[in-house]
PDB file of C-alpha atoms in Angstrom:
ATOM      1  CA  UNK P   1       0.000   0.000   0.000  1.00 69.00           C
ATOM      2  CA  UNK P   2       1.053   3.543  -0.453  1.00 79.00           C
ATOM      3  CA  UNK P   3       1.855   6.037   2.281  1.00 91.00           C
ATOM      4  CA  UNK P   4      -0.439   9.435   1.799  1.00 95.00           C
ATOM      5  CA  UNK P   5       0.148  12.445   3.477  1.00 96.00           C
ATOM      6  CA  UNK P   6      -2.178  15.148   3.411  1.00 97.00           C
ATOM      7  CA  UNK P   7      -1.724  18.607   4.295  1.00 97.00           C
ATOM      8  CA  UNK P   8      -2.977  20.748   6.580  1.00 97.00           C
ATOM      9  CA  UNK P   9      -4.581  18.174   9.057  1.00 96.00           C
ATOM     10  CA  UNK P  10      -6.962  20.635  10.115  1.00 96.00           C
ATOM     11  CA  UNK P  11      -7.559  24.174   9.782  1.00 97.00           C
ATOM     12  CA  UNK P  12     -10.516  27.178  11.216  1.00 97.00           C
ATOM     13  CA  UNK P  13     -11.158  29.066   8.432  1.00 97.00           C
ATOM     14  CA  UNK P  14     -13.333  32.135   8.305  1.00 97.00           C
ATOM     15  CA  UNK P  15     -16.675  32.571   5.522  1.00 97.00           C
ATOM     16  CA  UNK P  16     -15.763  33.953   2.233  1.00 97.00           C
ATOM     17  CA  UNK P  17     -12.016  32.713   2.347  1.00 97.00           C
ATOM     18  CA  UNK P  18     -10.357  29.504   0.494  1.00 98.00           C
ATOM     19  CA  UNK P  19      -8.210  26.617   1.699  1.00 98.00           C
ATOM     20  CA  UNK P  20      -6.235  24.563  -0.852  1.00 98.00           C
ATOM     21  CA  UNK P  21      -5.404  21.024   0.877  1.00 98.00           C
ATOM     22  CA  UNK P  22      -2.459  19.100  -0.233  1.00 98.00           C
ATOM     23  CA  UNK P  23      -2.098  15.343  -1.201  1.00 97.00           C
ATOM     24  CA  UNK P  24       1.230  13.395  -1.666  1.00 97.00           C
ATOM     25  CA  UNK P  25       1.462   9.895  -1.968  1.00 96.00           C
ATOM     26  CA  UNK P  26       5.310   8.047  -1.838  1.00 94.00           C
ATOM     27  CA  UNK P  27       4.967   6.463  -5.330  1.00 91.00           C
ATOM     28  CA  UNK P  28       3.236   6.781  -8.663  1.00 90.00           C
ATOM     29  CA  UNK P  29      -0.198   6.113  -8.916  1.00 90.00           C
ATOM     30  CA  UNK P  30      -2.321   6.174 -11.402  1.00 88.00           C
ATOM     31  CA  UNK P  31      -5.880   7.161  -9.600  1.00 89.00           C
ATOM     32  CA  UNK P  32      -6.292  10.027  -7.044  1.00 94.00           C
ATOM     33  CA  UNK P  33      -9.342  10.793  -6.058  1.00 96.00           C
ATOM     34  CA  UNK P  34     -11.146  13.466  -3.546  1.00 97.00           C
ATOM     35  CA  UNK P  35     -13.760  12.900  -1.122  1.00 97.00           C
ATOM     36  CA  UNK P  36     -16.150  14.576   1.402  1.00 97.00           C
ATOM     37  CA  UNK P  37     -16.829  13.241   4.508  1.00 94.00           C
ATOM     38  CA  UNK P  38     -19.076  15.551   6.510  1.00 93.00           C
ATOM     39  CA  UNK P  39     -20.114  14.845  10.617  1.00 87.00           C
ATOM     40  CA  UNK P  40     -21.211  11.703  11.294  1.00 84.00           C
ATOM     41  CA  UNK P  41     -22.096  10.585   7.038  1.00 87.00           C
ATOM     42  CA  UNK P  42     -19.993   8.714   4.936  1.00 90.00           C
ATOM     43  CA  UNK P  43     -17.593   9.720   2.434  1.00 93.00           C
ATOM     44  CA  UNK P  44     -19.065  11.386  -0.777  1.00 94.00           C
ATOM     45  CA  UNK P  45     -16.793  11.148  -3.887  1.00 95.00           C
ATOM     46  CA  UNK P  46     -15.963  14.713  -5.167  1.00 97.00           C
ATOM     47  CA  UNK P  47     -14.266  14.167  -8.287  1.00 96.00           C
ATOM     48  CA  UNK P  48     -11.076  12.046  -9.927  1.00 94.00           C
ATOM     49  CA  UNK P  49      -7.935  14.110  -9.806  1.00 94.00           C
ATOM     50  CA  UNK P  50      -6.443  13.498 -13.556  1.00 86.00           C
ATOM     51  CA  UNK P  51      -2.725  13.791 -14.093  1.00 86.00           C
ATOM     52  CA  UNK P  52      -2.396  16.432 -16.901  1.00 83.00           C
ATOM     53  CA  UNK P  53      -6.029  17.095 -17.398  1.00 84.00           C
ATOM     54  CA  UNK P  54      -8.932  19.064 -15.992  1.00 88.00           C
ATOM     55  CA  UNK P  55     -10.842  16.792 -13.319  1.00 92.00           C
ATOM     56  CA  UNK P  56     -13.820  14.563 -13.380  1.00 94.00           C
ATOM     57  CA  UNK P  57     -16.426  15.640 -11.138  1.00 96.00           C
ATOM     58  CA  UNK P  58     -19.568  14.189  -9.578  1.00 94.00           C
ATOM     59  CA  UNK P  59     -22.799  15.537 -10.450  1.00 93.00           C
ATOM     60  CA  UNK P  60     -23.411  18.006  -7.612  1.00 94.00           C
ATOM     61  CA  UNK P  61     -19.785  19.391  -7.381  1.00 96.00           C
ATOM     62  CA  UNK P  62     -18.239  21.859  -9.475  1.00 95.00           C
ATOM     63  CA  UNK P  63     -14.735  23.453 -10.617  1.00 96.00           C
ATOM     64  CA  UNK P  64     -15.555  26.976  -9.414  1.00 96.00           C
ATOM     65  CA  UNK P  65     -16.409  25.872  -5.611  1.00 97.00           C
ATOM     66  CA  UNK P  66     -13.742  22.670  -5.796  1.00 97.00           C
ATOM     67  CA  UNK P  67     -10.815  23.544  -8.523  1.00 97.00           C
ATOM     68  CA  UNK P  68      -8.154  20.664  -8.399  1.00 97.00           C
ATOM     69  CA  UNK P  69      -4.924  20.057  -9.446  1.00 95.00           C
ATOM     70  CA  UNK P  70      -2.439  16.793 -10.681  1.00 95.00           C
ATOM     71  CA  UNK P  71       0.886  17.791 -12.034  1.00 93.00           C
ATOM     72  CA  UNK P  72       2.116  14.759 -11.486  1.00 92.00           C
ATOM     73  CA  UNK P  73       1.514  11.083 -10.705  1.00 92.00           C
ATOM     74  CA  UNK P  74       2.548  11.644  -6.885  1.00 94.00           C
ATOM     75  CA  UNK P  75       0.513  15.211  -5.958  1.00 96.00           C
ATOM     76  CA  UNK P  76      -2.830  16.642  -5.940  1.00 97.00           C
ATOM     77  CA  UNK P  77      -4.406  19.609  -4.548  1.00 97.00           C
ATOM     78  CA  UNK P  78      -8.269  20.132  -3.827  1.00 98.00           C
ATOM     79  CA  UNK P  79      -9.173  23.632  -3.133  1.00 98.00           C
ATOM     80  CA  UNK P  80     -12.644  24.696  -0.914  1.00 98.00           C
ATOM     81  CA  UNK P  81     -13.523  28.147  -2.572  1.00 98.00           C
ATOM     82  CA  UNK P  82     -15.841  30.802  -0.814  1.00 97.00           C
ATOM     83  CA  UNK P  83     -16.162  28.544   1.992  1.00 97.00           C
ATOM     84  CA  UNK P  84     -19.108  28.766   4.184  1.00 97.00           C
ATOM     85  CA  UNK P  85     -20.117  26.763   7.246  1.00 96.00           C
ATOM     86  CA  UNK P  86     -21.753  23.962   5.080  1.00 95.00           C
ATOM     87  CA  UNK P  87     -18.328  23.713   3.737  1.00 97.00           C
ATOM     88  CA  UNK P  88     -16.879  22.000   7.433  1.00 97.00           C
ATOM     89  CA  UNK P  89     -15.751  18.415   6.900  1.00 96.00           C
ATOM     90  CA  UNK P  90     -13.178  16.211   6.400  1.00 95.00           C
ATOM     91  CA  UNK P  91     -11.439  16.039   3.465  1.00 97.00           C
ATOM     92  CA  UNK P  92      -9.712  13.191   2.037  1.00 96.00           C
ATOM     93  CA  UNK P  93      -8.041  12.259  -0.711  1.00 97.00           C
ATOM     94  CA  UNK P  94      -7.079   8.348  -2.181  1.00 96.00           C
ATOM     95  CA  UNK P  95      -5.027   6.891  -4.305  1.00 95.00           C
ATOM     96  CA  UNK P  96      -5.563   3.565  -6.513  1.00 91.00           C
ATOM     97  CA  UNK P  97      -2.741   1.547  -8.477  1.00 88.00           C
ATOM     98  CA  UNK P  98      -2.416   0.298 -11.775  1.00 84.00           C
ATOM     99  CA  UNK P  99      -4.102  -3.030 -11.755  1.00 82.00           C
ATOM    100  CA  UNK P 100      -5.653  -2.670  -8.273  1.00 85.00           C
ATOM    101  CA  UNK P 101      -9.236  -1.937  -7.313  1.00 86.00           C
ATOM    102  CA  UNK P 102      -9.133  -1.009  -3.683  1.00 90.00           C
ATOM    103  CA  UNK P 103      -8.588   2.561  -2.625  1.00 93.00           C
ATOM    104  CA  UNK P 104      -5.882   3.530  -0.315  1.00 94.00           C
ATOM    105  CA  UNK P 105      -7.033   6.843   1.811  1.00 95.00           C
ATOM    106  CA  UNK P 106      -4.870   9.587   3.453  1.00 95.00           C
ATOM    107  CA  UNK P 107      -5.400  10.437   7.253  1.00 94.00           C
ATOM    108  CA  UNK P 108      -8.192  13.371   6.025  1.00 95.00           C
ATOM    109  CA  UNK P 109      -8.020  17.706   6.374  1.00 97.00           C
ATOM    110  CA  UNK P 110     -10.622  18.413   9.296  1.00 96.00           C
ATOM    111  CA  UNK P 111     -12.451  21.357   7.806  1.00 97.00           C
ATOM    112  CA  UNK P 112     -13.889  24.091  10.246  1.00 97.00           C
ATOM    113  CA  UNK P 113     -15.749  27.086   8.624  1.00 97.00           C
ATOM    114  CA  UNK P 114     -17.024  29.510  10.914  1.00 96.00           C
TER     115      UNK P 114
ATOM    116  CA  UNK Q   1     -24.866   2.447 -10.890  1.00 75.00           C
ATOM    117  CA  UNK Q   2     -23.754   0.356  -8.003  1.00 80.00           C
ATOM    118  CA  UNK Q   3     -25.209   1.238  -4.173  1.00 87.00           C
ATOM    119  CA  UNK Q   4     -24.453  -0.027  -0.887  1.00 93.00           C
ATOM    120  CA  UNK Q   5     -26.891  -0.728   2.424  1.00 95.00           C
ATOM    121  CA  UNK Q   6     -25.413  -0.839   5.668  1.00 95.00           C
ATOM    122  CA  UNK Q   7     -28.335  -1.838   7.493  1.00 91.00           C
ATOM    123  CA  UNK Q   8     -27.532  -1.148  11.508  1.00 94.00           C
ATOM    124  CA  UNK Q   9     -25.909   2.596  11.730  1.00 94.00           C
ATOM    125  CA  UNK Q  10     -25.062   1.246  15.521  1.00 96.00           C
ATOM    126  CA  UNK Q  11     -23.800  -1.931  16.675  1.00 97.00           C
ATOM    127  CA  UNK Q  12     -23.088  -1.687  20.613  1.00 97.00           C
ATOM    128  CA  UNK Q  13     -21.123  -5.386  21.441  1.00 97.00           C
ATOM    129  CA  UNK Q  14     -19.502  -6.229  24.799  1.00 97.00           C
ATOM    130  CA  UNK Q  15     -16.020  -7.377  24.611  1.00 97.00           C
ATOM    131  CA  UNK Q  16     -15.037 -10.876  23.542  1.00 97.00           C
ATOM    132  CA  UNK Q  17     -18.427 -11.162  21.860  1.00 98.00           C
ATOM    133  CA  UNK Q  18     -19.274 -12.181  17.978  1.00 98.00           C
ATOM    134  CA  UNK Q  19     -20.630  -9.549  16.109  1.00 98.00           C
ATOM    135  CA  UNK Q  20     -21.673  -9.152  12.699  1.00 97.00           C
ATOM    136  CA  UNK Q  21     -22.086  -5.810  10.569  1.00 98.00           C
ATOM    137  CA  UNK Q  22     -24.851  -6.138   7.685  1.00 97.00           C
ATOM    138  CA  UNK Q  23     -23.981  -5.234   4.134  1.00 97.00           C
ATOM    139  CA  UNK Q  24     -25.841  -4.935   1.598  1.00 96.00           C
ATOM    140  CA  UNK Q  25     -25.356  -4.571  -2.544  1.00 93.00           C
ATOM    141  CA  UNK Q  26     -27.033  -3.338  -5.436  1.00 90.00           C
ATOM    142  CA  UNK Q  27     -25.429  -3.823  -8.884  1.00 84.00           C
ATOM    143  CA  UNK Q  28     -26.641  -4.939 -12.395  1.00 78.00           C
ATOM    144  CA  UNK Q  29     -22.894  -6.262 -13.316  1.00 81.00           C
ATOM    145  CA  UNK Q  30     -20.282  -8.383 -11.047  1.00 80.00           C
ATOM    146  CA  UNK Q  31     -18.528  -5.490  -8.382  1.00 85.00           C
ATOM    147  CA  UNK Q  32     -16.039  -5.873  -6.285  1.00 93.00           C
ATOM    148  CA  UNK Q  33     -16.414  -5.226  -2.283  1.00 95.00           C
ATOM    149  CA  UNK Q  34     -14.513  -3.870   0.306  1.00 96.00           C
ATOM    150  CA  UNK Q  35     -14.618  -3.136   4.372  1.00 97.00           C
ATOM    151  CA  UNK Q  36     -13.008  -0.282   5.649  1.00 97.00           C
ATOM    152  CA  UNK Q  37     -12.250   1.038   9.087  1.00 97.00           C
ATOM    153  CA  UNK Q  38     -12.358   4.617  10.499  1.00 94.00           C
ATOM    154  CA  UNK Q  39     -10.694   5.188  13.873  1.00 93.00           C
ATOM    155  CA  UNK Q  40     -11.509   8.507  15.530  1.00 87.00           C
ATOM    156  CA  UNK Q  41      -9.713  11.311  13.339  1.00 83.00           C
ATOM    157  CA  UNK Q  42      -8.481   9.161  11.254  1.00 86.00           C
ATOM    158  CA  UNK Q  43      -8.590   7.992   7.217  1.00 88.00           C
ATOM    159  CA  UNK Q  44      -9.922   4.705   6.090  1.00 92.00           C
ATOM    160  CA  UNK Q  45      -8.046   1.405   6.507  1.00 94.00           C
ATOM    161  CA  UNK Q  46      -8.661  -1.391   4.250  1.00 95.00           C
ATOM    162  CA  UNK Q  47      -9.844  -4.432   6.288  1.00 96.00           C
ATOM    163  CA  UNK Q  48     -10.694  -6.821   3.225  1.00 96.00           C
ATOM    164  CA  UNK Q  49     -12.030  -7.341  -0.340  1.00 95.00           C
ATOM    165  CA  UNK Q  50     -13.356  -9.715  -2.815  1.00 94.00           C
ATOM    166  CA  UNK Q  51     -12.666  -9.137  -5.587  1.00 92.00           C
ATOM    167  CA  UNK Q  52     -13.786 -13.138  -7.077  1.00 87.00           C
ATOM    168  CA  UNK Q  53     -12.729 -16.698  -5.852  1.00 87.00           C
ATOM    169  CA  UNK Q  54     -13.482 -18.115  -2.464  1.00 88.00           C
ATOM    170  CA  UNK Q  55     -16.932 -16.434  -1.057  1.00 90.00           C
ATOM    171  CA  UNK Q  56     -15.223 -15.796   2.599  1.00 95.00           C
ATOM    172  CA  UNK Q  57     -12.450 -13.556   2.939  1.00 96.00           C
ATOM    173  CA  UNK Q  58     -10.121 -13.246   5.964  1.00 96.00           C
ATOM    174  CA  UNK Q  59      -8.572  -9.418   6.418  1.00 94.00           C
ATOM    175  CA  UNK Q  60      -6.613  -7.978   8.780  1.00 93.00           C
ATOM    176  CA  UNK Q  61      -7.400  -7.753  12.912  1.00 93.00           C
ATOM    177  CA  UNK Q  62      -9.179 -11.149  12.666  1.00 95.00           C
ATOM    178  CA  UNK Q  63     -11.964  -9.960  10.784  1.00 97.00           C
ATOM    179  CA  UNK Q  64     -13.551 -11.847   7.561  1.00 97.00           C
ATOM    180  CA  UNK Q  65     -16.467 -11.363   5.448  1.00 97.00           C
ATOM    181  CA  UNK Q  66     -18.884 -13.580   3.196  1.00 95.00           C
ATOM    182  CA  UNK Q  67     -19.832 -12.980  -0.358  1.00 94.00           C
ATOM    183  CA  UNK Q  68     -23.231 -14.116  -1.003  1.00 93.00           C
ATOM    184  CA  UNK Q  69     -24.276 -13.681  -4.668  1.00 90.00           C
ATOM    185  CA  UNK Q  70     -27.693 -14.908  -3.889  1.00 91.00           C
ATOM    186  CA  UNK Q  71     -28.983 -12.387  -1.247  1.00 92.00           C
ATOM    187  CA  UNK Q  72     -26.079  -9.426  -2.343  1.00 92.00           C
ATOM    188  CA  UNK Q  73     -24.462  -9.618   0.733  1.00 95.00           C
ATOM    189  CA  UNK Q  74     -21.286  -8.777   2.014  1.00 96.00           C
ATOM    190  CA  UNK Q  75     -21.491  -9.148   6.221  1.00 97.00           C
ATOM    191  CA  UNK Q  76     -18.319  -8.805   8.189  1.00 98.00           C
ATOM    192  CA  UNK Q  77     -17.527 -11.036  10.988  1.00 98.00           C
ATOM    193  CA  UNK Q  78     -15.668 -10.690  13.990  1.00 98.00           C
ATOM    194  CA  UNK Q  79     -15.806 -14.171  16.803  1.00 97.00           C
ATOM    195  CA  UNK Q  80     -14.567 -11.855  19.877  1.00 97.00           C
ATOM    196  CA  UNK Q  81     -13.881  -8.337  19.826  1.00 97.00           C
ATOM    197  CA  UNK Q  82     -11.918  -6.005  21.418  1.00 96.00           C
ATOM    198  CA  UNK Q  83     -12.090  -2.145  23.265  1.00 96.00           C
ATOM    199  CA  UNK Q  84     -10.030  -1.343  20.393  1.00 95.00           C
ATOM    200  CA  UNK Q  85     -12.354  -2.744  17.920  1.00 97.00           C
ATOM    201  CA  UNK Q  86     -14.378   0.368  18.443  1.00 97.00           C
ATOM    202  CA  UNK Q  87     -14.724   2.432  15.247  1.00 96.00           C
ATOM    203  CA  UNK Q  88     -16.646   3.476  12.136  1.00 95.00           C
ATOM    204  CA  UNK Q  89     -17.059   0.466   9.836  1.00 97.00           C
ATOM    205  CA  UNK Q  90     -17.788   1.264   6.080  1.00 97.00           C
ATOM    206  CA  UNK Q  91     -18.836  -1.353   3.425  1.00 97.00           C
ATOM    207  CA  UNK Q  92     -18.375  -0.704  -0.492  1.00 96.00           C
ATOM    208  CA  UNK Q  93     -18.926  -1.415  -3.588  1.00 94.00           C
ATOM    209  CA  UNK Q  94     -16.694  -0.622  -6.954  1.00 91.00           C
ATOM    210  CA  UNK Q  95     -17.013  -1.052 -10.615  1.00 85.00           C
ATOM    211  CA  UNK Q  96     -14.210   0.605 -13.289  1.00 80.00           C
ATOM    212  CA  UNK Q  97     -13.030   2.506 -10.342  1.00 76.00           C
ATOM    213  CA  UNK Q  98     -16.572   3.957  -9.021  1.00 85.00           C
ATOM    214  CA  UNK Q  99     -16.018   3.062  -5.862  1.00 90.00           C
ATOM    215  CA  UNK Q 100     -19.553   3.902  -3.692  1.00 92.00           C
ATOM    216  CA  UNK Q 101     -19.687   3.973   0.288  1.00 94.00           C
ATOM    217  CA  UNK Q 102     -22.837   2.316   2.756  1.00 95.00           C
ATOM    218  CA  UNK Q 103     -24.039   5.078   5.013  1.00 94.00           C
ATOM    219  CA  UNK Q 104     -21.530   3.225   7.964  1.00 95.00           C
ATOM    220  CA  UNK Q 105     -21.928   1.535  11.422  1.00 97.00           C
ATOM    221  CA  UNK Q 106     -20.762   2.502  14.478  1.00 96.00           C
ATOM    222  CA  UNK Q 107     -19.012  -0.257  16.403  1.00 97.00           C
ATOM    223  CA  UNK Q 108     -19.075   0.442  19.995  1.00 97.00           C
ATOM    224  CA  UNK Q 109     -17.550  -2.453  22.007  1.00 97.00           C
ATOM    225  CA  UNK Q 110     -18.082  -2.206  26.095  1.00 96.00           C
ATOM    226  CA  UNK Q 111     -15.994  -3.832  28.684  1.00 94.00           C
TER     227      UNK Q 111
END
């Protein structure tokens, strides 16, 4: 399995501001994907970080609100824009290897918008 | 498209009791599942998977789970827990990298 780091682990952030959340994983891998976990639910896929290409999102999320980036087959960023209080969660972002199926997850940004 | 239902969102065990968390599938084509594990402020562990082969899996922390094609189910087992057993418990289901996530349970295990 890989080892993911994300960065920050947490952060307070205030309405109307924007937090980009780092991802780094300690090989290549060819899936990264972001998810949403808000309190107490389960984890809602955002979108599929692409390496070289704009992102696939899931219907209900959009580039504006969650731009992302993948320079390169080891780093991804997921940024929360205009954040408001519906906004707190935990963030997490996972990684999947060529010829696997299971998803390896990071340790998760804990999201607080006040 | 693939869904999952997790159908207890609490489980409350005492220790070095069997317990069983309820999964259940919905899929028109063959998936694969998985159990994960959330400990408090923490990410999601992979416990096991089935991807095809023999119906019961064994994963890590003595846990193991049974494919059943028939009924779509994919339960997790556990013959005696442990204090440290507590934790979120999520079942899923993926196809071509669509990987979808049960609603969870809560695992609460009492001395």
């Amino acid at each position: 399995s890989a080892v993911i780091s994300q960065k920050p682990s947490r952060d307070i952030c205030q309405r109307g501001t924007s937090l980009t959340i780092q991802c780094q994983v300690d090989s290549q891998v060819t899936m990264m994907f972001w998810y949403r976990q808000q309190p107490g639910q389960s984890l809602t896929l955002i979108a599929t970080a692409n390496q070289g290409s704009e992102a696939t999102y899931e219907s209900g999320f959009v580039i504006d609100k969650f731009p992302i980036s993948r320079p390169n087959l080891t780093f991804s960023t997921l940024t929360v824009s205009n954040m408001s209080p519906e906004d707190s969660s935990i963030y997490l972002c996972s990684v999947e290897h060529r010829g696997k199926v299971e998803q390896f997850f990071g340790p998760g940004t804990r999201l607080t918008v006040l | 498209a693939q869904s999952v239902t997790q159908l207890d969102s609490q489980v409350p065990v005492f220790e070095e009791a069997p317990v069983e968390l309820r999964c259940n599938y919905s899929s028109s084509v063959s998936v694969y599942l998985f159990w994960y594990v959330q400990y408090p402020n923490q990410g999601l562990q992979l416990l096991l998977k089935y991807l095809s082969g023999s119906t019961l899996v064994k994963g890590i922390n003595g846990f193991e789970a049974e494919f059943n094609k028939s009924q779509t189910s994919f339960h997790l087992r556990k013959p005696s827990v442990h204090i440290s057993d507590t934790a979120e418990y999520f079942c899923a289901v993926s196809f071509l990298n669509d990987m979808r996530f049960g609603a969870g349970t809560r695992l609460t295990v009492k001395p």
